[in-house]
Short mmCIF file of C-alpha atoms in Angstrom, two decimals:
data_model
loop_
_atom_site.label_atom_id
_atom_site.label_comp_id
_atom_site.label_asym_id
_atom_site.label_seq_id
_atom_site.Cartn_x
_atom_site.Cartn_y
_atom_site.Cartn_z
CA UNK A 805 45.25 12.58 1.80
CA UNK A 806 43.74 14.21 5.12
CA UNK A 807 44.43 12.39 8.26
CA UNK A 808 40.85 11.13 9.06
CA UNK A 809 40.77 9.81 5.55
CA UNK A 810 43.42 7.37 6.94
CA UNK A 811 41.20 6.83 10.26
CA UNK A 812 38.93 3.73 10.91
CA UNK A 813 35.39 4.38 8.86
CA UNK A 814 31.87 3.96 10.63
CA UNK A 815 33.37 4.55 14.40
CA UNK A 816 33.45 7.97 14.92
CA UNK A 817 32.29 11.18 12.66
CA UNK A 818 34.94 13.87 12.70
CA UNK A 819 33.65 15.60 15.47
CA UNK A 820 34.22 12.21 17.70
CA UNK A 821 37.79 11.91 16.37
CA UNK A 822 38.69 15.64 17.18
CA UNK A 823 37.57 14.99 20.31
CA UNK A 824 39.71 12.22 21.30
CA UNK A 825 42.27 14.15 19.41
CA UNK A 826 41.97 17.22 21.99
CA UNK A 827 41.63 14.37 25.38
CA UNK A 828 45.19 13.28 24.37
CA UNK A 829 46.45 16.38 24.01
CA UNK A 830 44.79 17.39 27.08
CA UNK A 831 46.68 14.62 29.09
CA UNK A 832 49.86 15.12 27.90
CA UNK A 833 49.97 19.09 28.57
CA UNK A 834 48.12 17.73 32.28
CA UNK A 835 51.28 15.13 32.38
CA UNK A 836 53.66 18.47 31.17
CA UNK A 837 52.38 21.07 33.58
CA UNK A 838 51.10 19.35 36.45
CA UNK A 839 47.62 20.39 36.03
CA UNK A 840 44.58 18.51 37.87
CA UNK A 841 41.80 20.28 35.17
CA UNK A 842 43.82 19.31 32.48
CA UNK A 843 43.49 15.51 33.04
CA UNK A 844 40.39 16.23 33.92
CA UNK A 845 39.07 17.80 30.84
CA UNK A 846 41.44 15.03 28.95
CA UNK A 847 39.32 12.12 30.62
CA UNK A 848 35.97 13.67 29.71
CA UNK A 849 36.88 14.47 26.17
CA UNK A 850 37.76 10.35 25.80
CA UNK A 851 35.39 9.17 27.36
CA UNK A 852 32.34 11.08 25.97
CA UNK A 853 33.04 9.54 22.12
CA UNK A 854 33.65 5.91 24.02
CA UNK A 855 30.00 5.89 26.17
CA UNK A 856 28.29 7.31 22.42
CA UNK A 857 29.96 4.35 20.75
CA UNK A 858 28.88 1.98 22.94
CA UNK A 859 25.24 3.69 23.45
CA UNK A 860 24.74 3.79 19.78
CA UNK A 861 25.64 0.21 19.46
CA UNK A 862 23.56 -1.43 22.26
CA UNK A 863 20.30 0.81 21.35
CA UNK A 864 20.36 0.35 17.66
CA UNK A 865 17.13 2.37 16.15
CA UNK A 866 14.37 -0.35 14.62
CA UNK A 867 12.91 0.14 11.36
CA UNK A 868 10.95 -2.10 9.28
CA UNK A 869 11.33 -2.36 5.45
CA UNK A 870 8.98 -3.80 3.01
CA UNK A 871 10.35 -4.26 -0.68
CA UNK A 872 8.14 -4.73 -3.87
CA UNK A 873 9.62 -5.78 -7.48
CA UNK A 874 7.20 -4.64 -10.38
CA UNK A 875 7.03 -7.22 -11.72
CA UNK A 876 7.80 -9.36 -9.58
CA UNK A 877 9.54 -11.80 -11.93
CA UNK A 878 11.59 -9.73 -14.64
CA UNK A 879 13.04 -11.43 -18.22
CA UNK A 880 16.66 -10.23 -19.23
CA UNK A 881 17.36 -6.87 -20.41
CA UNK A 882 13.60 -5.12 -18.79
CA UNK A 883 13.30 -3.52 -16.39
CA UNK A 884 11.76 -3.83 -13.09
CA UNK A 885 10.85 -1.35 -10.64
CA UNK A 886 11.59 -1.63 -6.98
CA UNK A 887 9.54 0.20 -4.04
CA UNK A 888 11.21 0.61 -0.90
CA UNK A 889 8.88 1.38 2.04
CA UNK A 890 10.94 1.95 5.58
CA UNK A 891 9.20 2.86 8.89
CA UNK A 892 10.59 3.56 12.34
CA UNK A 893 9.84 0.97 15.07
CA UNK A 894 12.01 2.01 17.68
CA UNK A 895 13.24 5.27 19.39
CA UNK A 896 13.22 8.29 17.10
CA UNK A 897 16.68 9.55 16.21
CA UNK A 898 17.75 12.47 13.74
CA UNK A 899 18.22 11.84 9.77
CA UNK A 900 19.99 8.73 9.20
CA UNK A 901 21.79 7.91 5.75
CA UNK A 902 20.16 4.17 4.20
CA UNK A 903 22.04 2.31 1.32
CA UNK A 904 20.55 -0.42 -0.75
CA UNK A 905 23.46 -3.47 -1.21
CA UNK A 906 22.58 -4.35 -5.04
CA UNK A 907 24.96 -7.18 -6.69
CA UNK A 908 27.65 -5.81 -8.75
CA UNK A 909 26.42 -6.34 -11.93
CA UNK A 910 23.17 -4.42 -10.97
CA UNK A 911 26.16 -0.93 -10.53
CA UNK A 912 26.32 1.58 -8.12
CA UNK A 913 23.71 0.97 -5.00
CA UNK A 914 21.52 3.79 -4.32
CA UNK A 915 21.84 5.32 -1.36
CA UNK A 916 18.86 8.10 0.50
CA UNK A 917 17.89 9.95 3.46
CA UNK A 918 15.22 8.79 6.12
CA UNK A 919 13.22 10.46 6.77
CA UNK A 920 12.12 11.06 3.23
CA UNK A 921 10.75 14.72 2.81
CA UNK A 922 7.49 13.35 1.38
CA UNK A 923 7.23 10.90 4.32
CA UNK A 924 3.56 9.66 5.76
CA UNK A 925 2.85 8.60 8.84
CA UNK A 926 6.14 7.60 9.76
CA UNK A 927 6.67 5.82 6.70
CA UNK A 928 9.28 7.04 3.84
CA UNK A 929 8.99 5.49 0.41
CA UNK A 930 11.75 5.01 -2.38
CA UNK A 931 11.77 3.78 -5.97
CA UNK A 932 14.37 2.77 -8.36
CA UNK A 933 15.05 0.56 -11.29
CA UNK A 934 16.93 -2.77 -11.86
CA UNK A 935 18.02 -4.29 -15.26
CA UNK A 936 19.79 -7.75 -16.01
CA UNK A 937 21.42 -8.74 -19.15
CA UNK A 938 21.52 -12.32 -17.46
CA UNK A 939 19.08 -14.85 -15.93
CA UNK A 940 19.24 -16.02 -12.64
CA UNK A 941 18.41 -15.41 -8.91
CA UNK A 942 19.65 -12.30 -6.79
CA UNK A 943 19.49 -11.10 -3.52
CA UNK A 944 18.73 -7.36 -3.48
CA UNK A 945 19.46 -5.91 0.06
CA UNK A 946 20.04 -6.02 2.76
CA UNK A 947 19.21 -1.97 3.47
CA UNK A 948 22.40 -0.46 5.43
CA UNK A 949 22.02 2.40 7.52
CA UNK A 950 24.46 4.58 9.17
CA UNK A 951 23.04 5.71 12.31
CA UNK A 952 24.90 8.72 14.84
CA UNK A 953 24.35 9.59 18.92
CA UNK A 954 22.38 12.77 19.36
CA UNK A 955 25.82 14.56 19.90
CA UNK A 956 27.32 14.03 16.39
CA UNK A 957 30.30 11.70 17.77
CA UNK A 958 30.29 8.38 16.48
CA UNK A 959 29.12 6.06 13.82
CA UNK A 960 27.59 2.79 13.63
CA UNK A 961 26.60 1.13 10.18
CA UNK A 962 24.40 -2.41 10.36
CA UNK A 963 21.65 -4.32 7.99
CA UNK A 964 17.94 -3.55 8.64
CA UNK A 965 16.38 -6.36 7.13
CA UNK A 966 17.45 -9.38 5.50
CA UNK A 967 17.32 -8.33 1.48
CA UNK A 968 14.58 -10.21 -1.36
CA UNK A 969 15.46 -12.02 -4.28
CA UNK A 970 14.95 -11.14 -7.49
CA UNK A 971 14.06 -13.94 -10.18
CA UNK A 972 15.76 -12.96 -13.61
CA UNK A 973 13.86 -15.04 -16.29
CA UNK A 974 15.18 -15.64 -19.94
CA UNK A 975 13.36 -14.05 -22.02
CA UNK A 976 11.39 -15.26 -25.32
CA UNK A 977 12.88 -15.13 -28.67
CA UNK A 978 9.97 -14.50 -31.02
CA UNK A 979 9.76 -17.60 -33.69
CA UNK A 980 8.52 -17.81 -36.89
CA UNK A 981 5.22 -19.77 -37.59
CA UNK A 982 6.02 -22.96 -39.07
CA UNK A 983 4.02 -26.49 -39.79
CA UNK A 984 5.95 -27.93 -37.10
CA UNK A 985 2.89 -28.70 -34.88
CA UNK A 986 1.23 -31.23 -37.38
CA UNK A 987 -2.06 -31.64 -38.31
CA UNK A 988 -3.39 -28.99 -35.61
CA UNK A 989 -5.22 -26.03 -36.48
CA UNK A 990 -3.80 -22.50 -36.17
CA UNK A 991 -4.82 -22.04 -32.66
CA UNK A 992 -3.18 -25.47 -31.81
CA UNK A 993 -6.91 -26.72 -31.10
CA UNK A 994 -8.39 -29.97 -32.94
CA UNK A 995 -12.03 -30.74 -33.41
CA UNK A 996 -12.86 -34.45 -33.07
CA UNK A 997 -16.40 -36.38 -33.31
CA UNK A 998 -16.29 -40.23 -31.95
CA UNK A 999 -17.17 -43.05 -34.09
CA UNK A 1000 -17.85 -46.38 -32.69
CA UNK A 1001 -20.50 -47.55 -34.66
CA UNK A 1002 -21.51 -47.97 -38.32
CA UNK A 1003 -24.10 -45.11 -38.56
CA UNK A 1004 -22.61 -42.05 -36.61
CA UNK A 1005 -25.97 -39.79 -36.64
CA UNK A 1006 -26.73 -41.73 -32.78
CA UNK A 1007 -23.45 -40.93 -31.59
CA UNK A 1008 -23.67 -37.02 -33.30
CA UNK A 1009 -26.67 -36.21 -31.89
CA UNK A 1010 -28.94 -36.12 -28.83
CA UNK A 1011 -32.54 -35.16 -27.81
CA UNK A 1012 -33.71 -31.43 -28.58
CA UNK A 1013 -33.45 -29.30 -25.31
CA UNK A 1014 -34.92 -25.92 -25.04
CA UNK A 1015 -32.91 -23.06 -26.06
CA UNK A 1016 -31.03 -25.19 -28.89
CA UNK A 1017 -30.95 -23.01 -32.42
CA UNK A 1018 -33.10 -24.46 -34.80
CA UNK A 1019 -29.88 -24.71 -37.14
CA UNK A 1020 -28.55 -27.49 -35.81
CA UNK A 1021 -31.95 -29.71 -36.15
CA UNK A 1022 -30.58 -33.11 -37.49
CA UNK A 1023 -34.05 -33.80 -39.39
CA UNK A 1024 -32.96 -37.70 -40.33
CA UNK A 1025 -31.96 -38.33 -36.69
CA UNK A 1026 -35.58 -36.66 -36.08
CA UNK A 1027 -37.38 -39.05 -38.38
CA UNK A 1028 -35.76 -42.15 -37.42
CA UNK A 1029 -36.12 -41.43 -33.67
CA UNK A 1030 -39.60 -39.83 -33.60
CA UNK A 1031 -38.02 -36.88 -31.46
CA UNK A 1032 -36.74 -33.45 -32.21
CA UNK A 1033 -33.15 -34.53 -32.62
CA UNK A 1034 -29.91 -32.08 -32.51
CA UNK A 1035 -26.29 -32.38 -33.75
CA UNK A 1036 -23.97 -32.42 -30.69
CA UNK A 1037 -21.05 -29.78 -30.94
CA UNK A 1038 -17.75 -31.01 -31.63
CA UNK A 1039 -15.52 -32.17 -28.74
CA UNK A 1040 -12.36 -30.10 -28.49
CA UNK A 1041 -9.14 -31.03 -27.54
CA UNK A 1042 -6.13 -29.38 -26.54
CA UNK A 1043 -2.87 -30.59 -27.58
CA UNK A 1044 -0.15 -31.30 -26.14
CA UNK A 1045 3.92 -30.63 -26.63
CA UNK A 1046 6.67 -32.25 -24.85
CA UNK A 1047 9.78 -30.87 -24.56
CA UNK A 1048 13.18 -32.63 -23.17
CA UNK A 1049 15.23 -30.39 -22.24
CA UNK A 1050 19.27 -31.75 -21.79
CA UNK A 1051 21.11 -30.42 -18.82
CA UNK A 1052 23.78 -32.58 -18.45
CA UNK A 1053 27.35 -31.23 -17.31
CA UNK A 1054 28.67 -33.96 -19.67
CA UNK A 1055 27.12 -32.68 -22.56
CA UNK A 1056 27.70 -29.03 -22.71
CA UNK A 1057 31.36 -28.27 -21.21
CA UNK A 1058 33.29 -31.27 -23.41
CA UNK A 1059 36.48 -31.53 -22.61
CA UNK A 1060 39.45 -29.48 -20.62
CA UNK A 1061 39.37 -27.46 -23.71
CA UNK A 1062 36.17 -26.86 -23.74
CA UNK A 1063 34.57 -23.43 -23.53
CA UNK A 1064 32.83 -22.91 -20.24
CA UNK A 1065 31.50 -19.74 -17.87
CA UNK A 1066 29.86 -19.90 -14.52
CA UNK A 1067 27.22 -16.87 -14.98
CA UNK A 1068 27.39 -15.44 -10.90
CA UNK A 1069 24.30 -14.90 -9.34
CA UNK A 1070 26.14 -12.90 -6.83
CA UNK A 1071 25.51 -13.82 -3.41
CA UNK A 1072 25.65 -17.39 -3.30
CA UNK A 1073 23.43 -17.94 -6.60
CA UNK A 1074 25.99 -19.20 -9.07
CA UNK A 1075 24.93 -20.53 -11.77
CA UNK A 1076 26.41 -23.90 -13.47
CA UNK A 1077 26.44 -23.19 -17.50
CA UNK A 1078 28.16 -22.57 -20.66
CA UNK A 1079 27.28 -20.59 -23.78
CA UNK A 1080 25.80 -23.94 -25.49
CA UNK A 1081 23.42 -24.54 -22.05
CA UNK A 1082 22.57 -20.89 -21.84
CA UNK A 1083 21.03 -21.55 -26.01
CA UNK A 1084 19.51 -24.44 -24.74
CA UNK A 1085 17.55 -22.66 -22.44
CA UNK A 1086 16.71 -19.77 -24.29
CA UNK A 1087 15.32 -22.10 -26.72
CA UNK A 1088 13.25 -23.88 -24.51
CA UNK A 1089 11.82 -20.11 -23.26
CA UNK A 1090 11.16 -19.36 -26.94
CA UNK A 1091 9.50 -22.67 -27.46
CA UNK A 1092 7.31 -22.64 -25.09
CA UNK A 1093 5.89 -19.51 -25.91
CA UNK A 1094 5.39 -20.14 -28.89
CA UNK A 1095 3.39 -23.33 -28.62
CA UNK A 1096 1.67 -21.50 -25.44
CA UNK A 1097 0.38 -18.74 -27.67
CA UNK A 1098 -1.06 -21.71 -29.82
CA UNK A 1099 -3.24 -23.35 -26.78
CA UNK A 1100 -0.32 -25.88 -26.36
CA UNK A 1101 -0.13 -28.03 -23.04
CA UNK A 1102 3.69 -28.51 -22.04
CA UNK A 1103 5.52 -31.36 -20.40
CA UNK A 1104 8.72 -30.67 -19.14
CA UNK A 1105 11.20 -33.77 -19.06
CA UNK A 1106 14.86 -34.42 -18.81
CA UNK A 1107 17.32 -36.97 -20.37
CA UNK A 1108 16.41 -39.06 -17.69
CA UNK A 1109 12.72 -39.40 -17.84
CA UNK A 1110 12.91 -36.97 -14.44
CA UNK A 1111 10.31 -33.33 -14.14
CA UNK A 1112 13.01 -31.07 -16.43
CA UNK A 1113 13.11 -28.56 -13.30
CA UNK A 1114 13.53 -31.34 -10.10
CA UNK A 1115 16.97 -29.31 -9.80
CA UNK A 1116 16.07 -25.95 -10.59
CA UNK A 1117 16.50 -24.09 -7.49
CA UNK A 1118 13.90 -21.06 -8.92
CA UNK A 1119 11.07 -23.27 -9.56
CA UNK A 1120 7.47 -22.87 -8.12
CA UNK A 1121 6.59 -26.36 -8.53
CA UNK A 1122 10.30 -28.80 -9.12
CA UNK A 1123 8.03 -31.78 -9.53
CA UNK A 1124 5.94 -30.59 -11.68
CA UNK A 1125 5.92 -31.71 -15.41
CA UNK A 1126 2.62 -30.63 -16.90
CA UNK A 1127 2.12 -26.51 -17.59
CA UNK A 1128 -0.96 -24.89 -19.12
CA UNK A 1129 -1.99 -21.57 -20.19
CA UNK A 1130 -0.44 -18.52 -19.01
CA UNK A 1131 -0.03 -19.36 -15.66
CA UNK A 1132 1.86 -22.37 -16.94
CA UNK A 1133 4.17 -20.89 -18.91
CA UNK A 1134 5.52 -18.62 -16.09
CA UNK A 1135 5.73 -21.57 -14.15
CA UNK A 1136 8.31 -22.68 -16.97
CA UNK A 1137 10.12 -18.75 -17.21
CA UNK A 1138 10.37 -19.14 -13.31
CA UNK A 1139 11.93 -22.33 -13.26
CA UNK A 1140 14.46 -21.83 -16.27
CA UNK A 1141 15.77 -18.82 -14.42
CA UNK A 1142 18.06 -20.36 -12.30
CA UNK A 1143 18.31 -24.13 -13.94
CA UNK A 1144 21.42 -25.17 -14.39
CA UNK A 1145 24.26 -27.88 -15.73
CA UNK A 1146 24.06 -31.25 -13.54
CA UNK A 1147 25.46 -34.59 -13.31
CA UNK A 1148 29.00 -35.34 -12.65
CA UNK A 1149 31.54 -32.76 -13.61
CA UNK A 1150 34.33 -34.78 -14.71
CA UNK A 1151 34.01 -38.80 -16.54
CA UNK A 1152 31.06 -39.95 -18.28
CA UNK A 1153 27.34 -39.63 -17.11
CA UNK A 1154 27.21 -43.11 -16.35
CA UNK A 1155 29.56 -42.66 -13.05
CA UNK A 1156 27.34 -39.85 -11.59
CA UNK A 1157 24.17 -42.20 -11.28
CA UNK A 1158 22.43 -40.72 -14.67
CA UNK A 1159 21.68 -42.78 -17.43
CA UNK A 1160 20.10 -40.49 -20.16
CA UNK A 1161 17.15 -41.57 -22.68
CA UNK A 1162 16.44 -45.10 -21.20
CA UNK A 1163 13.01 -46.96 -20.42
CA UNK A 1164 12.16 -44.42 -17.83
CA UNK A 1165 12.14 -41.70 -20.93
CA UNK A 1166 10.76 -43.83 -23.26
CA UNK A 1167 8.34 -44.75 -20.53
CA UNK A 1168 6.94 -41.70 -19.94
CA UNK A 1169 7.04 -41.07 -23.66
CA UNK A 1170 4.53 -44.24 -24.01
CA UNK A 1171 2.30 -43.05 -21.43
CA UNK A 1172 1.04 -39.87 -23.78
CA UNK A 1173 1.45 -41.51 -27.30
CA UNK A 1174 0.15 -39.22 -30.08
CA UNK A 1175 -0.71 -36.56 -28.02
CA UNK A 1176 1.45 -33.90 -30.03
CA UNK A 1177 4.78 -33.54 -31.00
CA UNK A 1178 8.06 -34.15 -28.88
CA UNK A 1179 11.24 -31.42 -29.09
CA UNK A 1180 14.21 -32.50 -27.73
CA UNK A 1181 17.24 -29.62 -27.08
CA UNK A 1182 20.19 -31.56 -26.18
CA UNK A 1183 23.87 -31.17 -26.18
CA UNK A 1184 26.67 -32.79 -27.63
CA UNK A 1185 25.08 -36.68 -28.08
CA UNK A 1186 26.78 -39.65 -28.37
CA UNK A 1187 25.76 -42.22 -31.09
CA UNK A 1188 24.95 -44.92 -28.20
CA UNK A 1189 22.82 -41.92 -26.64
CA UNK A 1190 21.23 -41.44 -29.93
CA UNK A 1191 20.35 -44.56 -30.68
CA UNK A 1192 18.53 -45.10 -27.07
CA UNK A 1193 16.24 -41.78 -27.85
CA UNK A 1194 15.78 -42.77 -31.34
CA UNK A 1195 12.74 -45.25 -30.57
CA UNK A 1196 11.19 -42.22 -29.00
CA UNK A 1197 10.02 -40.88 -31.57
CA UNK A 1198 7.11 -42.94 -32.43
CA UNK A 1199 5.19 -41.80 -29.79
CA UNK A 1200 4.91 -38.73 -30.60
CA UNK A 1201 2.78 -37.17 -33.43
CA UNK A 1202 6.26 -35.57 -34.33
CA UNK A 1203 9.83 -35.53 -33.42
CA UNK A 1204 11.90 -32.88 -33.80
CA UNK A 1205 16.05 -32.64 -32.06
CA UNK A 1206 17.93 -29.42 -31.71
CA UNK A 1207 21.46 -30.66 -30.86
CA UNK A 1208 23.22 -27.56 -29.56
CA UNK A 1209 27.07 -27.83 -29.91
CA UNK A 1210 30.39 -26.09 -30.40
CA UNK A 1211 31.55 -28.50 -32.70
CA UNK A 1212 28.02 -29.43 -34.99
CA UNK A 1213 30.09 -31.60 -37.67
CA UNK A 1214 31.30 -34.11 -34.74
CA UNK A 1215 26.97 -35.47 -34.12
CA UNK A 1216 26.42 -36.39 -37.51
CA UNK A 1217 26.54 -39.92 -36.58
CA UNK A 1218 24.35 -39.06 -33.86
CA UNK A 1219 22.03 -37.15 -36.04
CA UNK A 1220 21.73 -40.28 -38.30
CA UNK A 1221 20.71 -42.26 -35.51
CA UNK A 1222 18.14 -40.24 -34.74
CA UNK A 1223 16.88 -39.44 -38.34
CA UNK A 1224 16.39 -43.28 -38.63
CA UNK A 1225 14.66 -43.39 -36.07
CA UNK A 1226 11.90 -40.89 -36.87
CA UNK A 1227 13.47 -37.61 -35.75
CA UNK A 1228 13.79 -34.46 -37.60
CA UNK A 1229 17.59 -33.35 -36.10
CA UNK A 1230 19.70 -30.41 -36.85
CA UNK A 1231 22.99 -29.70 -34.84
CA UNK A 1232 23.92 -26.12 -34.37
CA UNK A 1233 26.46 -23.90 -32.67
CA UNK A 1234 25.62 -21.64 -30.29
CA UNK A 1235 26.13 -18.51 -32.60
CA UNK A 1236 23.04 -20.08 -34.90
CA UNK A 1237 20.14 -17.78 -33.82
CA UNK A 1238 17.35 -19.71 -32.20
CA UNK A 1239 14.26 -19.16 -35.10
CA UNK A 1240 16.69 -19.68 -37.70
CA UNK A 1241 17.36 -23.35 -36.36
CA UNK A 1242 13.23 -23.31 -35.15
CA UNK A 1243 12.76 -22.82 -39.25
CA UNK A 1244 15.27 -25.64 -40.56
CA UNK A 1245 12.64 -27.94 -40.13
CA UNK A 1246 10.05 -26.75 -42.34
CA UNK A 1247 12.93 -26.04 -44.90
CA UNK A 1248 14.06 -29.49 -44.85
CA UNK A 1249 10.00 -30.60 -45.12
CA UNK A 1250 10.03 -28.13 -48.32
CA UNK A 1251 13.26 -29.43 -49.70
CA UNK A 1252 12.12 -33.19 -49.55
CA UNK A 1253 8.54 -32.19 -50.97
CA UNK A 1254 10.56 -30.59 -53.47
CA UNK A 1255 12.38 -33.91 -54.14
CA UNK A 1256 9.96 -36.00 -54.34
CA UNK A 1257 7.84 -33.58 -56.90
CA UNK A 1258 11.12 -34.20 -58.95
CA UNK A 1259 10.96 -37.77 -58.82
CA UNK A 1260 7.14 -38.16 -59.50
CA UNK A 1261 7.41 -35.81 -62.70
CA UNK A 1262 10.75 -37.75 -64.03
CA UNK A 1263 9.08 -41.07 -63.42
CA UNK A 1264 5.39 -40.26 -64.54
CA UNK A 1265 3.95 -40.67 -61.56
CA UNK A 1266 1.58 -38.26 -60.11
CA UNK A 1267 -1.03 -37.77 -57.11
#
């Protein structure tokens, strides 16, 4: 190993530590031979690296850096593209060597010259790419830069700006198309026509106004009222899904046994999770898309009747609940990115202050009855836990409970509950892929069609 390899980094460049190398030995032979121009030259060849360290450090070059993801939000395993753009402010200096501080798991940080040699106006622009195999929040930056005096002597290293974070988003696990959303059409849309009274041709119709087609003349309207009657279009509503999504600590690390991970952010973003929490949420991603993609409005709750993303430190909007179109639903990629496992870490969820699936729930249940179908994800339940949700599901046009689990034989009792009360519940492990537990409900609807079928032809009966 050379000898400056073994010397302090970022004080002084080789030519700063030869130098000081050649003052020493310039005192000593002064101290040896008695020579005045000796210690002379010894002092001057110390000094000069000392005042360059300290100039270099007191007037520190200014830049300016402006950073740009594309896009700006990225799901797991794409890539996004980030555009560096670094201008002097300060005194000009010679070529200075920048590195970009990425988070480990992003590999090796790239590192360039400013001035770039297709520089503009002062300004020097950079592109690389990023790509995350998990969600989450990191902070990419700060730029470094290793600046050197106009004589070549010493080093000084420092951040330029602060660094931007980067929102990782889950991404969306393509589902198959199932009857899960009821009596809606395709499109998730529903035509409806209001009938309050005996005779609906008042309430279907209205006076003729120029410009309506002649098609939609409603001729016994027209007789009855004397007046060139119409038939009103049909009102259109859009339907709505909500989804409770579980995040208690309780209910996806069980037990000291139990299998748990802290995915790092890096950077003061860790992340609170486990493999069952991180299905969870990719379920909820893939849900939502899917009813999204079918005109679906989406209400976001939690076990405790709470906005599902109060806690989430990467959401736009924590109190939010309600999320439409496509603005909506990256609202809900946002705010999944960084959500994570709450609730008291060790005892029951009673002793942190939560108390999962009570009147508050049901509550806010109640307050959209029949508006669409609920979907609960949940972890491990309990039966008493059950048995509070299980009156929810009458307010919804279905129910449906994905309990998410590494042990799925231990919630049958749970699963009853729930069942009895209305819900459609299957528990799976985490290994169970996320549209083959999506299509266990429309298998189960086939298999008790099937059933019944049996039962009508064995008995005679038939519809």
């Amino acid at each position: 190993m050379a000898l400056t390899d073994r010397l302090p980094a970022h004080l002084f460049s080789t030519r700063g530590w030869g130098l000081l190398a050649a003052g020493v030995v310039s005192l000593l032979a002064a101290q040896v031979m008695g020579r005045r121009d000796l210690l002379t030259l010894g002092i001057l060849l110390i000094v000069l690296p000392l005042v360059s360290l300290a100039g270099i450090r007191v007037l520190k070059p200014r830049f300016k850096v402006y950073r740009e993801f594309n896009p700006a939000s990225v799901e797991t395993s794409s890539t996004t593209t980030v555009r560096l753009a670094v201008a002097r402010t300060g005194t000009a200096t010679g070529q200075v060597i920048m590195e970009e501080h990425l988070p480990p798991r992003f590999g090796d940080s790239p590192a360039f010259r400013f001035p770039a040699r297709s520089a503009v106006g002062g300004t020097s622009r950079y592109e690389y790419h990023l790509r995350s195999g998990k969600r989450g929040q990191f902070v990419i930056g700060p730029v470094t830069a290793e600046f050197t005096d106009p004589f070549g002597l010493s080093l000084h290293r420092h951040a330029i700006d602060d660094g931007d974070t980067l929102t990782v988003t889950p991404a969306a696990v393509e589902l198959p198309a199932t009857g899960l959303a009821g009596a809606r059409g395709n499109d998730g849309v529903t035509a409806t026509r209001i009938r309050a009274n005996p005779s609906d041709d008042d309430v279907m119709t209205r006076e003729y106004r120029h410009g309506d087609p002649m098609r939609r003349v409603h001729w016994a309207a027209t007789a009855r009222h004397g007046a060139l009657m119409v038939r009103q279009e049909e009102s259109v509503t859009t339907p709505e899904a909500t989804i409770i999504l579980d995040q208690r600590w309780a209910a996806f690390a069980r037990g000291p046994g139990a299998a748990f991970s802290a995915t790092s952010g890096e950077d003061g973003h860790d992340l609170v999770t486990s493999d069952t929490f991180e299905w969870a949420v990719t379920a909820a991603m893939s849900v939502s898309a899917h009813l999204a993609e079918r005109n679906y409005a989406l209400r976001f709750l939690d076990p405790a009747g709470e906005p599902a993303f109060l806690h989430s430190p990467s959401a736009p909007e924590p109190e939010a609940e309600e999320y439409t179109g496509s603005g909506g639903l990256q609202s809900i990629a946002e705010s999944l990115a960084a959500i994570q496992l709450t609730g008291a870490h060790h005892g029951p969820a009673s002793e942190s202050g939560l108390h999962p699936f009570d009147d508050r729930l049901i509550d806010k249940l109640s307050a959209h009855r029949q508006r669409g179908p609920i979907l609960a994800i949940l972890g491990h339940l309990q039966a008493a836990e059950a048995r509070s949700l299980s009156t929810g599901a009458g307010f919804g046009a279905n129910a449906f409970a994905i309990v998410v689990t590494d042990h799925p034989g231990d919630c049958q009792a749970a699963l009853e509950s729930l069942r009895s009360g209305g819900w459609r519940a299957v528990a799976v492990a985490p290994g169970t892929s996320v549209p083959a537990a999506w299509s266990y409900f429309d298998q189960r609807d086939a298999a008790a069609a099937t059933a019944a079928a049996d039962v009508r032809r064995g008995t005679g009966v038939s519809r």
